[in-house]
CSV table of C-alpha atoms in Angstrom, one decimal:
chain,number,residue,atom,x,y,z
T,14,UNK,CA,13.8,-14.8,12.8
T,15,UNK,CA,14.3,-11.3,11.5
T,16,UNK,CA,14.6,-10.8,7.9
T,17,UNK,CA,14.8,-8.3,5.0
T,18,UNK,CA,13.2,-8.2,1.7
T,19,UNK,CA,14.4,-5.8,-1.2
T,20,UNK,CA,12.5,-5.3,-4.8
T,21,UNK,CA,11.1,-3.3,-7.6
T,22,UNK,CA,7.5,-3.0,-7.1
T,23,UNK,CA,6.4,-4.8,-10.7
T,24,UNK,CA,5.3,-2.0,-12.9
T,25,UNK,CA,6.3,1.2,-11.0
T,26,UNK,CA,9.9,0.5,-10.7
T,27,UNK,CA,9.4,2.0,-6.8
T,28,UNK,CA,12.0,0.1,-4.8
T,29,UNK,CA,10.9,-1.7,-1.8
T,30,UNK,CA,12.2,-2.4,1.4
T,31,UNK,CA,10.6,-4.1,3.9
T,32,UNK,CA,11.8,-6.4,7.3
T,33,UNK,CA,9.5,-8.6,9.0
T,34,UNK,CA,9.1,-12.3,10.2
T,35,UNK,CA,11.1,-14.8,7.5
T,36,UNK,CA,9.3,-18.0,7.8
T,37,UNK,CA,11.0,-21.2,6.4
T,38,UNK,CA,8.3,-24.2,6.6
T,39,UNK,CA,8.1,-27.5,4.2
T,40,UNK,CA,10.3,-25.8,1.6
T,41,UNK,CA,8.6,-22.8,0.9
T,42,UNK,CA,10.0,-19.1,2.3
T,43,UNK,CA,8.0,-17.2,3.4
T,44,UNK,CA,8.2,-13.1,3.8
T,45,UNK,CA,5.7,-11.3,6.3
T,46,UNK,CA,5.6,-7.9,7.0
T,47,UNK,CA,2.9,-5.4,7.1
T,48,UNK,CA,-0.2,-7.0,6.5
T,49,UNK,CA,1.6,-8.1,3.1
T,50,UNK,CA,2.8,-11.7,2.4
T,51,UNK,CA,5.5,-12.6,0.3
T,52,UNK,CA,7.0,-16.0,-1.0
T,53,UNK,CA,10.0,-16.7,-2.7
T,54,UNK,CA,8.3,-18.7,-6.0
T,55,UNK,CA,11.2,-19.9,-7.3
T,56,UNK,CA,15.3,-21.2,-7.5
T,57,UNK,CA,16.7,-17.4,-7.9
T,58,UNK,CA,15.2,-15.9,-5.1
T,59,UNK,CA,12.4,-13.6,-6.9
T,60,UNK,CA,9.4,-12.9,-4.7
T,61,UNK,CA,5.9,-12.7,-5.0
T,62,UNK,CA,3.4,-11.0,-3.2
T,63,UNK,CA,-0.3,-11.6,-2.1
């Protein structure tokens, strides 16, 4: 599945835009997309990266 993922970059305030593989597994969702991994930590949809 194709998905999108749009935020401020904490601390710079760059906007980020990004569209990758949107993983769904065991509850968590999960965000890949250019070497960069990002999961959705909690109810209101704000991600974080690692």
């Amino acid at each position: 599945m194709l998905g999108a993922a749009e935020g401020v970059a904490p601390g710079h305030g760059d906007r980020v835009t990004r569209v990758g593989r949107l993983l769904v597994s065991e509850g968590v969702r999960r965000f890949e997309a250019d070497g960069v991994d990002l999961r959705v930590i909690d109810p209101g949809g704000m991600l974080g990266a690692a």
